[in-house]
XYZ file of C-alpha atoms in Angstrom:
674
model
C 14.254 -15.030 -73.746
C 14.115 -18.355 -76.551
C 17.022 -18.449 -78.830
C 19.533 -18.875 -76.639
C 19.994 -15.352 -75.267
C 19.341 -14.043 -71.995
C 18.784 -11.331 -70.125
C 18.905 -10.086 -66.469
C 16.801 -7.114 -65.757
C 17.258 -4.697 -62.676
C 14.257 -2.930 -61.509
C 14.266 -0.058 -59.582
C 11.381 1.287 -56.814
C 10.906 3.429 -53.468
C 10.329 2.996 -50.366
C 7.589 5.750 -49.868
C 4.844 3.964 -52.432
C 2.151 2.291 -50.697
C 2.448 -1.455 -51.520
C -0.850 -1.435 -53.037
C 0.162 1.058 -55.754
C 3.746 -0.918 -56.196
C 2.192 -3.674 -56.405
C 0.163 -3.206 -59.886
C 2.195 -3.010 -62.993
C -0.113 -0.554 -64.918
C 0.957 1.759 -62.274
C 4.336 1.965 -63.263
C 5.834 2.554 -59.383
C 8.709 0.086 -60.421
C 11.096 1.475 -62.998
C 13.969 -0.423 -65.121
C 17.209 0.437 -64.315
C 19.757 -1.363 -66.637
C 19.873 -5.079 -68.387
C 23.148 -6.522 -66.265
C 25.675 -8.215 -69.255
C 25.176 -12.214 -69.161
C 29.216 -14.243 -69.822
C 29.678 -17.683 -69.253
C 33.377 -17.800 -69.619
C 33.146 -20.390 -71.000
C 36.522 -20.566 -72.788
C 37.986 -19.971 -69.713
C 39.254 -23.157 -68.104
C 39.856 -23.318 -64.711
C 36.268 -23.120 -63.052
C 37.628 -20.825 -59.991
C 38.816 -17.994 -62.350
C 35.978 -18.952 -64.361
C 33.642 -18.004 -61.377
C 35.272 -15.043 -60.412
C 34.753 -13.715 -63.189
C 31.017 -13.768 -63.367
C 30.972 -12.501 -59.790
C 33.496 -9.792 -60.912
C 31.290 -8.981 -63.958
C 27.564 -9.112 -61.439
C 28.741 -6.474 -59.650
C 31.162 -4.186 -60.928
C 28.445 -4.413 -63.919
C 25.615 -3.363 -60.911
C 28.609 -0.864 -59.567
C 27.977 0.990 -62.144
C 24.633 1.054 -62.691
C 23.846 2.491 -58.314
C 26.731 4.595 -59.501
C 24.509 8.209 -58.627
C 23.508 6.546 -56.248
C 26.670 6.780 -54.335
C 26.799 10.397 -54.463
C 23.211 11.128 -53.757
C 23.422 9.091 -50.712
C 26.449 11.184 -48.924
C 25.273 14.380 -50.288
C 21.983 14.727 -50.639
C 19.810 15.634 -53.469
C 16.549 18.290 -53.981
C 13.711 16.710 -54.893
C 10.212 17.632 -55.801
C 7.506 15.132 -53.469
C 3.882 14.567 -54.664
C 2.687 17.659 -51.945
C 4.492 19.739 -54.355
C 7.679 20.762 -52.277
C 11.089 20.807 -52.591
C 12.997 18.633 -50.016
C 16.617 18.122 -49.277
C 16.252 13.946 -49.131
C 19.345 11.129 -48.677
C 18.217 8.037 -50.873
C 19.854 5.000 -50.123
C 19.291 1.331 -50.426
C 17.208 -0.207 -48.441
C 15.791 -3.316 -49.877
C 17.022 -6.215 -52.021
C 14.495 -8.398 -53.201
C 15.399 -11.733 -54.806
C 15.828 -15.363 -54.752
C 17.878 -17.487 -52.778
C 20.958 -17.841 -55.266
C 20.905 -14.388 -56.099
C 20.640 -13.283 -52.557
C 24.267 -15.289 -52.226
C 25.981 -14.021 -55.428
C 25.387 -9.777 -54.587
C 25.728 -10.202 -50.973
C 29.143 -12.751 -52.034
C 28.257 -15.365 -50.102
C 28.853 -19.096 -50.714
C 25.116 -21.063 -50.647
C 26.162 -22.995 -47.561
C 26.094 -21.014 -45.571
C 23.440 -17.678 -45.010
C 23.745 -14.355 -46.617
C 21.677 -12.997 -43.833
C 23.369 -14.637 -40.695
C 27.118 -16.077 -40.320
C 24.860 -19.807 -39.735
C 27.707 -22.300 -40.639
C 26.475 -25.438 -43.082
C 25.683 -27.851 -40.262
C 23.396 -26.562 -37.996
C 21.726 -24.887 -40.227
C 18.206 -27.229 -40.368
C 17.760 -27.365 -36.951
C 15.943 -24.557 -36.800
C 17.960 -22.359 -34.071
C 18.255 -18.826 -34.662
C 21.405 -18.288 -32.187
C 23.897 -17.874 -35.331
C 25.010 -13.910 -35.032
C 23.910 -11.506 -37.493
C 26.391 -10.570 -40.389
C 27.819 -7.406 -39.304
C 28.172 -5.441 -42.277
C 31.025 -3.289 -41.008
C 33.060 -7.131 -40.290
C 32.224 -8.029 -43.533
C 33.812 -4.174 -45.495
C 36.859 -5.274 -43.257
C 37.601 -8.332 -44.324
C 36.992 -7.384 -48.211
C 38.947 -4.322 -47.134
C 42.096 -7.156 -45.906
C 41.731 -9.479 -49.139
C 42.612 -6.649 -51.237
C 45.083 -5.430 -49.263
C 46.618 -9.005 -48.367
C 45.177 -10.782 -51.099
C 44.869 -13.518 -48.881
C 41.591 -15.351 -48.911
C 41.926 -16.130 -44.802
C 39.487 -12.872 -43.904
C 37.290 -13.611 -46.385
C 36.493 -17.521 -45.025
C 36.263 -17.108 -42.121
C 32.649 -15.252 -42.651
C 32.464 -17.587 -45.680
C 32.311 -14.943 -48.634
C 33.411 -14.914 -52.029
C 36.552 -13.241 -52.775
C 35.584 -10.733 -55.701
C 34.409 -6.828 -53.829
C 31.122 -6.436 -53.527
C 28.727 -3.644 -55.568
C 27.379 -1.949 -52.502
C 30.935 -2.079 -50.431
C 31.368 2.062 -51.140
C 27.284 2.763 -50.560
C 27.065 5.180 -47.194
C 24.334 4.488 -44.316
C 23.661 0.716 -45.600
C 23.660 -2.664 -43.377
C 23.344 -4.932 -46.732
C 22.296 -7.790 -45.002
C 19.810 -6.358 -43.534
C 18.479 -5.260 -46.804
C 17.880 -9.196 -47.931
C 13.717 -9.998 -47.808
C 12.196 -13.013 -47.377
C 11.573 -14.258 -50.829
C 7.758 -15.794 -50.184
C 6.848 -17.063 -53.509
C 10.389 -19.167 -54.452
C 10.784 -20.165 -50.981
C 7.387 -20.645 -49.490
C 4.937 -21.371 -52.179
C 7.569 -23.109 -55.028
C 9.712 -24.342 -51.906
C 8.754 -25.729 -48.946
C 5.622 -26.476 -50.489
C 6.209 -27.277 -53.726
C 9.774 -28.599 -53.622
C 9.050 -30.600 -50.091
C 5.499 -30.587 -49.013
C 4.514 -32.015 -52.072
C 7.217 -34.402 -52.321
C 6.491 -36.412 -49.045
C 2.706 -36.199 -49.465
C 3.470 -38.637 -52.625
C 5.647 -40.475 -50.324
C 3.052 -41.602 -48.462
C 0.066 -41.309 -49.884
C 1.132 -42.354 -53.574
C 1.212 -39.889 -57.013
C -2.297 -41.284 -58.202
C -4.022 -40.892 -54.981
C -2.755 -37.658 -54.442
C -4.066 -36.357 -58.504
C -7.231 -38.049 -57.674
C -7.488 -36.203 -54.547
C -6.964 -32.690 -56.158
C -9.216 -34.417 -59.183
C -12.074 -34.511 -56.633
C -11.654 -31.317 -54.420
C -15.229 -29.612 -54.578
C -14.866 -26.760 -56.721
C -15.251 -23.007 -55.615
C -14.777 -19.717 -57.082
C -11.586 -18.126 -57.415
C -9.946 -22.172 -55.982
C -8.005 -23.551 -58.800
C -9.993 -26.960 -60.062
C -6.893 -29.256 -61.014
C -8.789 -31.700 -63.132
C -5.997 -33.560 -64.022
C -4.221 -33.452 -61.008
C -1.226 -31.656 -59.677
C 1.460 -34.910 -60.692
C 1.210 -33.949 -64.886
C 1.960 -30.348 -64.154
C 4.948 -29.780 -65.802
C 5.507 -25.465 -65.341
C 4.996 -24.507 -62.284
C 3.943 -21.022 -61.740
C 3.433 -18.745 -58.313
C -0.238 -19.377 -59.094
C -0.563 -23.460 -59.302
C 1.614 -23.528 -56.108
C -0.794 -21.149 -54.370
C -3.521 -22.553 -55.084
C -2.513 -26.455 -54.496
C -1.432 -24.931 -51.068
C -5.046 -23.578 -50.378
C -6.830 -27.179 -50.956
C -3.497 -28.761 -49.758
C -4.608 -29.775 -46.315
C -8.135 -31.743 -46.747
C -5.907 -33.895 -48.580
C -3.817 -35.423 -45.783
C -6.383 -35.073 -43.058
C -7.798 -37.468 -40.808
C -6.058 -40.208 -43.659
C -5.382 -43.495 -41.422
C -2.439 -43.784 -43.606
C -0.857 -39.995 -42.273
C 0.033 -39.887 -39.134
C -1.004 -36.899 -36.867
C 2.105 -35.399 -36.719
C 2.310 -35.225 -40.580
C -0.976 -33.389 -40.654
C -0.086 -31.243 -37.617
C 3.471 -30.188 -39.646
C 1.934 -29.143 -43.098
C -0.329 -27.423 -40.690
C 1.926 -25.726 -39.384
C 3.730 -24.360 -42.373
C 0.151 -23.370 -43.315
C -0.308 -21.231 -41.002
C 3.387 -19.600 -41.551
C 2.551 -19.165 -45.333
C -0.580 -17.063 -44.764
C 0.488 -15.560 -41.925
C 3.611 -14.215 -44.095
C 1.938 -13.020 -46.540
C -0.770 -10.799 -44.722
C -0.986 -7.358 -45.660
C -0.793 -6.410 -41.830
C 0.997 -8.136 -38.688
C 1.317 -7.224 -35.364
C 4.041 -8.135 -32.938
C 1.495 -11.037 -31.842
C 1.131 -11.899 -35.309
C 4.864 -12.108 -35.818
C 5.364 -14.405 -32.685
C 2.959 -16.598 -33.816
C 4.457 -17.036 -36.775
C 7.611 -17.678 -35.018
C 5.834 -20.534 -33.189
C 4.499 -22.217 -36.252
C 8.139 -22.688 -37.718
C 9.474 -23.924 -34.126
C 6.169 -26.358 -33.755
C 7.525 -27.541 -37.812
C 11.203 -27.853 -36.753
C 10.119 -30.185 -33.460
C 7.694 -32.401 -35.851
C 9.936 -33.078 -38.453
C 11.382 -35.942 -37.058
C 8.575 -37.713 -38.200
C 9.814 -37.705 -41.809
C 12.848 -39.487 -40.065
C 10.641 -41.749 -38.612
C 8.466 -42.838 -41.912
C 12.216 -43.139 -44.092
C 10.897 -39.882 -45.924
C 13.891 -37.974 -44.651
C 17.392 -40.026 -44.407
C 17.918 -37.987 -40.829
C 17.404 -34.317 -39.861
C 21.308 -33.090 -40.782
C 19.212 -33.393 -44.305
C 17.018 -30.447 -43.765
C 21.008 -28.436 -43.204
C 20.783 -28.951 -47.683
C 17.522 -27.136 -47.551
C 18.474 -23.178 -47.274
C 14.685 -22.422 -47.535
C 14.189 -23.298 -43.801
C 16.662 -21.970 -42.421
C 15.808 -18.606 -44.005
C 12.403 -18.957 -42.507
C 13.989 -18.356 -39.605
C 14.663 -14.687 -40.928
C 11.424 -13.555 -41.559
C 10.283 -12.314 -38.101
C 13.794 -9.853 -38.144
C 13.121 -8.822 -41.111
C 9.608 -8.175 -40.890
C 9.806 -6.296 -37.998
C 12.445 -3.895 -39.742
C 11.130 -3.761 -43.295
C 7.577 -4.446 -43.149
C 5.267 -7.347 -44.393
C 7.029 -9.505 -47.342
C 3.773 -8.875 -49.561
C 5.429 -5.424 -49.810
C 8.682 -7.052 -51.850
C 7.511 -9.929 -52.766
C 9.140 -11.635 -56.100
C 6.141 -11.842 -57.814
C 6.598 -8.478 -58.846
C 9.897 -8.769 -60.395
C 8.301 -12.163 -62.070
C 5.906 -10.392 -63.589
C 7.747 -6.911 -64.813
C 10.131 -9.744 -66.595
C 7.328 -10.093 -69.026
C 6.915 -6.477 -69.746
C 10.225 -4.546 -70.027
C 11.999 -8.039 -71.050
C 9.805 -10.684 -72.900
C 6.980 -8.142 -74.881
C 10.036 -6.235 -76.116
C 12.031 -9.133 -77.275
C 8.906 -10.616 -79.858
C 9.178 -6.539 -81.272
C 12.537 -6.993 -81.449
C 14.635 -8.849 -84.636
C 16.185 -10.400 -83.239
C 20.045 -9.412 -83.612
C 21.450 -6.895 -80.642
C 18.130 -7.564 -79.152
C 19.427 -5.421 -75.837
C 19.820 -2.682 -77.659
C 16.614 -2.575 -79.500
C 15.309 -3.751 -76.322
C 15.852 -0.378 -74.605
C 14.315 1.812 -77.441
C 11.063 -0.151 -77.664
C 11.157 0.126 -74.083
C 12.149 4.587 -74.480
C 9.904 5.110 -76.661
C 6.888 2.923 -74.727
C 7.904 5.360 -71.206
C 7.723 8.389 -73.932
C 4.181 7.630 -75.180
C 2.779 6.798 -71.291
C 4.477 10.668 -70.842
C 3.289 11.777 -73.265
C -1.056 10.432 -72.424
C -0.579 11.849 -68.873
C -0.320 15.138 -70.233
C -3.259 14.359 -72.686
C -5.219 13.231 -70.076
C -4.595 16.188 -67.653
C -5.252 18.425 -70.177
C -7.949 17.130 -72.179
C -9.314 14.741 -69.314
C -8.764 11.055 -69.495
C -11.128 9.627 -71.739
C -13.722 6.892 -70.165
C -13.239 3.345 -70.764
C -15.281 1.682 -73.099
C -18.570 -0.939 -70.796
C -19.372 -4.513 -73.244
C -22.419 -5.821 -70.979
C -23.862 -9.052 -71.747
C -27.436 -9.957 -71.296
C -29.148 -13.422 -70.223
C -27.770 -16.416 -69.683
C -23.999 -15.969 -68.578
C -23.207 -20.470 -68.188
C -19.763 -19.767 -65.967
C -17.254 -22.485 -67.479
C -14.421 -23.402 -64.490
C -11.866 -23.454 -66.871
C -7.920 -23.747 -65.001
C -6.166 -21.156 -67.277
C -8.896 -18.474 -67.572
C -9.301 -15.297 -65.682
C -13.135 -14.099 -66.406
C -14.360 -10.918 -65.258
C -17.839 -11.603 -63.740
C -19.063 -7.907 -63.814
C -19.452 -8.195 -67.670
C -21.912 -10.976 -67.422
C -25.071 -9.123 -66.871
C -26.105 -6.160 -65.231
C -26.181 -5.496 -61.738
C -27.584 -4.232 -58.874
C -26.795 -3.421 -55.455
C -28.597 -4.476 -52.493
C -26.248 -2.992 -49.943
C -27.244 -5.048 -47.143
C -25.831 -5.240 -43.952
C -25.669 -8.896 -43.334
C -25.475 -9.067 -39.720
C -26.263 -5.645 -37.096
C -24.988 -5.257 -34.367
C -25.723 -2.618 -31.721
C -23.072 -0.198 -30.855
C -23.603 -0.655 -26.982
C -23.015 -5.029 -27.520
C -20.084 -6.083 -25.470
C -19.551 -8.575 -28.590
C -18.642 -5.944 -30.810
C -15.119 -5.943 -30.486
C -15.540 -9.681 -32.964
C -15.606 -8.841 -36.261
C -18.374 -10.023 -38.639
C -18.788 -9.606 -42.632
C -20.738 -7.747 -43.671
C -20.942 -7.685 -47.430
C -22.940 -5.677 -50.217
C -25.063 -8.210 -51.697
C -24.954 -7.880 -55.574
C -27.715 -10.000 -58.109
C -28.249 -8.849 -61.656
C -30.940 -6.484 -62.401
C -32.873 -9.067 -64.418
C -32.979 -12.806 -63.445
C -31.236 -15.596 -65.592
C -34.051 -18.121 -66.252
C -37.269 -16.355 -65.876
C -40.244 -18.673 -64.752
C -38.879 -21.650 -64.243
C -41.806 -23.764 -62.425
C -41.018 -25.133 -58.873
C -41.269 -28.566 -60.198
C -37.804 -27.450 -62.340
C -36.461 -26.162 -59.703
C -36.931 -29.336 -57.595
C -35.881 -31.899 -60.575
C -32.920 -29.889 -61.952
C -31.515 -27.884 -59.438
C -31.680 -30.271 -56.625
C -34.117 -28.085 -54.169
C -35.658 -31.514 -53.563
C -37.679 -30.375 -50.296
C -38.843 -26.528 -52.130
C -41.992 -26.883 -51.141
C -41.564 -27.213 -47.453
C -39.327 -25.345 -46.993
C -40.757 -22.070 -48.409
C -43.754 -22.778 -47.172
C -42.221 -22.591 -43.745
C -40.719 -19.631 -44.537
C -44.189 -17.715 -45.578
C -45.147 -19.371 -42.383
C -42.943 -16.821 -40.373
C -43.414 -13.896 -41.861
C -47.246 -14.130 -42.347
C -48.283 -11.001 -41.066
C -50.973 -13.208 -39.735
C -50.587 -16.124 -36.953
C -51.786 -19.219 -38.711
C -52.063 -17.919 -41.893
C -50.585 -20.508 -44.253
C -49.792 -19.545 -47.876
C -50.297 -22.317 -50.171
C -47.168 -22.996 -52.543
C -48.012 -25.310 -55.845
C -45.430 -27.254 -57.955
C -46.816 -25.800 -61.051
C -45.778 -21.976 -59.879
C -42.861 -19.928 -61.507
C -40.002 -18.077 -59.848
C -37.884 -16.141 -61.621
C -34.035 -17.354 -60.481
C -30.925 -16.363 -60.704
C -27.565 -18.306 -61.624
C -24.748 -15.693 -59.441
C -24.849 -13.680 -56.326
C -21.733 -11.246 -56.020
C -20.501 -10.782 -51.955
C -18.621 -7.792 -51.727
C -16.389 -7.773 -48.263
C -14.507 -4.658 -47.148
C -10.994 -5.085 -45.359
C -10.684 -6.674 -42.842
C -10.240 -3.927 -39.904
C -7.188 -5.795 -38.703
C -5.715 -5.443 -42.441
C -6.725 -2.273 -43.882
C -4.345 -1.922 -46.491
C -5.141 -5.327 -47.729
C -7.585 -5.590 -51.242
C -11.471 -5.765 -51.427
C -12.707 -9.125 -50.966
C -14.759 -10.467 -53.639
C -17.200 -14.167 -52.974
C -19.249 -15.250 -55.966
C -21.904 -18.279 -55.880
C -22.609 -20.398 -58.080
C -25.559 -22.010 -58.870
C -25.607 -24.100 -62.543
C -27.705 -26.773 -63.107
C -26.501 -29.726 -65.262
C -27.070 -29.379 -68.331
C -26.208 -32.146 -71.439
C -22.816 -31.691 -71.712
C -22.029 -30.066 -67.890
C -22.847 -31.305 -64.390
C -24.717 -29.085 -62.044
C -22.234 -26.108 -59.918
C -23.290 -25.224 -56.688
C -21.308 -23.110 -54.882
C -21.767 -23.547 -50.459
C -21.686 -20.921 -48.297
C -22.225 -19.347 -44.563
C -24.953 -18.023 -43.381
C -26.411 -16.473 -40.529
C -28.344 -19.354 -38.145
C -27.669 -17.597 -34.297
C -27.151 -14.174 -34.535
C -27.025 -14.251 -30.514
C -23.759 -16.651 -30.725
C -20.621 -15.908 -31.136
C -17.669 -16.623 -34.017
C -18.037 -19.659 -36.071
C -21.379 -20.682 -34.364
C -23.539 -17.568 -35.351
C -23.132 -19.345 -38.945
C -23.880 -22.876 -40.401
C -22.650 -24.100 -43.462
C -25.117 -24.921 -46.899
C -24.967 -25.890 -50.254
C -27.097 -22.626 -52.813
C -29.313 -24.630 -54.257
C -31.247 -21.745 -55.939
C -31.647 -17.912 -56.260
C -34.818 -16.805 -56.562
C -37.821 -14.444 -55.763
C -41.447 -15.474 -55.321
C -44.612 -15.598 -57.386
C -46.413 -12.410 -58.044
C -49.198 -13.486 -56.078
C -46.996 -14.042 -52.826
C -44.307 -11.204 -53.411
C -46.661 -8.588 -50.414
C -45.134 -11.490 -48.089
C -41.099 -11.406 -49.123
C -40.134 -8.507 -52.440
C -36.030 -9.398 -52.285
C -34.543 -12.368 -53.362
C -34.725 -16.086 -51.419
C -31.831 -18.867 -51.361
C -32.715 -22.935 -50.970
C -29.681 -24.053 -49.225
C -29.324 -27.421 -48.377
C -27.861 -28.010 -45.047
C -24.429 -29.663 -42.793
C -24.367 -30.062 -39.337
C -23.815 -27.426 -37.296
C -19.685 -26.489 -35.878
C -18.728 -28.383 -32.812
C -17.859 -27.043 -29.839
C -14.083 -26.941 -31.172
C -12.057 -27.251 -33.667
C -9.938 -30.340 -34.468
C -6.784 -30.945 -32.413
C -4.707 -32.357 -35.032
C -5.532 -29.889 -38.534
C -7.606 -27.204 -36.267
C -10.250 -28.011 -38.524
C -14.453 -27.775 -37.793
C -15.672 -30.691 -39.020
C -19.202 -31.207 -40.921
C -21.489 -33.438 -42.284
C -24.647 -33.459 -44.650
C -27.444 -33.186 -41.985
C -30.901 -35.662 -42.716
C -34.156 -36.230 -41.409
C -35.917 -39.526 -41.482
C -33.174 -39.893 -44.578
C -34.209 -36.385 -46.136
C -31.793 -33.928 -47.089
C -32.605 -30.993 -44.495
C -32.882 -27.180 -46.024
C -34.108 -23.764 -45.318
C -35.210 -21.117 -47.164
C -33.415 -17.778 -45.659
C -33.413 -14.053 -47.190
C -29.951 -13.861 -49.459
C -29.704 -11.032 -46.146
C -28.578 -14.046 -44.322
C -25.702 -14.874 -46.513
C -22.077 -13.556 -45.229
C -19.610 -15.497 -47.024
C -18.778 -18.256 -49.056
C -16.604 -20.984 -47.896
C -14.781 -24.389 -49.432
C -15.530 -27.780 -47.382
C -12.938 -30.252 -48.379
C -14.157 -33.871 -48.305
C -13.048 -36.544 -45.566
C -11.742 -38.693 -48.783
C -11.325 -41.671 -46.272
C -15.452 -41.575 -45.387
C -15.850 -41.916 -49.555
C -16.968 -45.352 -50.752
C -14.213 -46.610 -51.404
C -15.967 -48.423 -54.261
C -16.395 -44.923 -56.079
C -13.266 -44.013 -58.382
C -12.590 -40.304 -57.869
C -12.270 -37.922 -61.279
C -12.386 -34.145 -62.010
C -16.190 -34.612 -62.143
C -17.593 -36.504 -59.589
C -19.550 -34.357 -56.883
C -17.970 -35.006 -54.219
C -20.246 -32.298 -52.343
C -23.137 -35.291 -52.246
C -21.077 -38.185 -51.803
C -17.908 -37.664 -48.635
C -20.120 -38.042 -45.245
C -17.621 -35.805 -44.019
C -16.429 -32.654 -44.909
C -13.722 -29.502 -43.509
C -14.314 -26.159 -43.339
C -11.130 -25.110 -45.048
C -10.087 -21.901 -43.744
C -7.435 -22.040 -46.393
C -9.754 -20.973 -48.818
C -8.726 -17.325 -50.019
C -6.540 -14.852 -47.001
C -10.072 -13.084 -45.994
C -11.209 -16.124 -44.687
C -8.308 -17.516 -42.976
C -7.339 -14.268 -40.805
C -11.407 -14.123 -40.663
C -11.610 -17.785 -38.407
C -8.518 -16.784 -36.995
C -9.536 -13.851 -35.857
C -12.891 -15.075 -33.761
C -10.466 -18.059 -33.012
C -8.381 -15.629 -30.633
C -11.201 -13.767 -29.125
C -12.806 -17.223 -28.291
C -9.385 -18.033 -26.686
C -9.359 -14.616 -24.869
């Protein structure tokens, strides 16, 4: 809060609520338990006493908050469940979600150690996981001994702080195992923003990193850093996530970046994307462990490059040590996306910032509590009204016609409000149930286009000139010949023919069979021709090219220049929408052994860019290409409005574009390996 005011809210949720519900603040699956008092004790001169007083204040306050839980955990309580049954339950503290400083504060451990295991400071960054886990009973015994004797020796052996923890009398609790991974602060804001970015800037310079992020090809749901990333003053989880999505192409195949550094970045990205998956198998967790081991085996390159003084410096970075506990925690508590600190971060807005702004700033906490109680009363009353009268339908606002999409870094647009939409409900690839390859998962999106074209009756000449569909006539003639009912029949297409065109198509994907609890993936393919004040925007896609091939090689990457329907005189040959796609070269047999990405190049024939016209049913999924920046002419200045898709001679297929792409491409790789 502003004005020097501080509030530390404590939230509570129960474990049998689905994480897909718990993550939605509007569902109110997480409630506020209370606000902890804050006092810096500046009037106390001695630092050690001041520190102890702050610790005692925290734990005695938490002890008061959870006092009802103690009795409930011992004797149980009767609870009406969602199925209408009355059950005798024993609620216990199972997980505690906090960032690194708070993890140590609530665990009563010193920050040079670890709240989960007995790792000492020296060797904490080595990557070894041989330190025994903290034993809850030993910890309690040490505190009991300190209370009886006043001697800190029993605490010093376990690196504990000298005050009684709030959880010491809670039954059925093993508090060290309650500490959960923190993807937001440990991985996104920690490993990548604080360290990987800093290391890369020392290798390439801040200016180079900024220019490469500015020149990265745009894609839907991928933030375009128009001013680079070094000028970002307030880093949020969103910025760090978007940076990680695009990071590998920034450093890949650069002669100034050693291969081991690129492998190190790839290992950390693999760990991150697996850690934030909605579902993980034992083999997935093992792969996470192997990725972390790869990082620790490769980090010596940082010493060789004089970026890190020596390997002992990693002892000062507890975030890397905490990554070693992810595997055990996932097996005990489930995937980290179910208890990430992002949810409490958002709840701070709902339960602290908004109520604070509604107060008069005097005795704000009391006013905040009253504000929240009143809102809860309104919600309860609304729930009864909805049950009695039925829920009121939401108003739906629709606009029609051309809706140009702006590339705003901070805006999160609702695509569904642009136009009326109709669903094509098309399965992209049909696999026979008896096909032995049917165990391989392929995207089967539902395609949606607007009922009315964005720009009706656009001439072929305009498509070639303004949309960049330079080979439209020949490519369309080839397609029409392939669908003509009679052999030898050659339908004629003229530049003067008029085509209805669409500037957007939506591909809606169901959750993958190995990630069914993940959210739906919604790809938006945008086709925006340039105008007087904006450059054009043409997204890239993967489309079915060889249905008989397996995995990634079934597809080919292209840049969609136009979505259109045939003129009325030709619609008897094909009545649906077509896509004009500029081609990139087919994928090579295997990915790079360094960065693990597949490379493609613009496909030319006799100096002309190859293109193809296909039914939109062949579009499989959106993709993002990262340029090999060293293949761009060094005389070309990189900036935010440059079209690197037209300038670079080589590109990388980015598997980290989104979680859906990563899991699907990883699945294809695993299936190919057998």
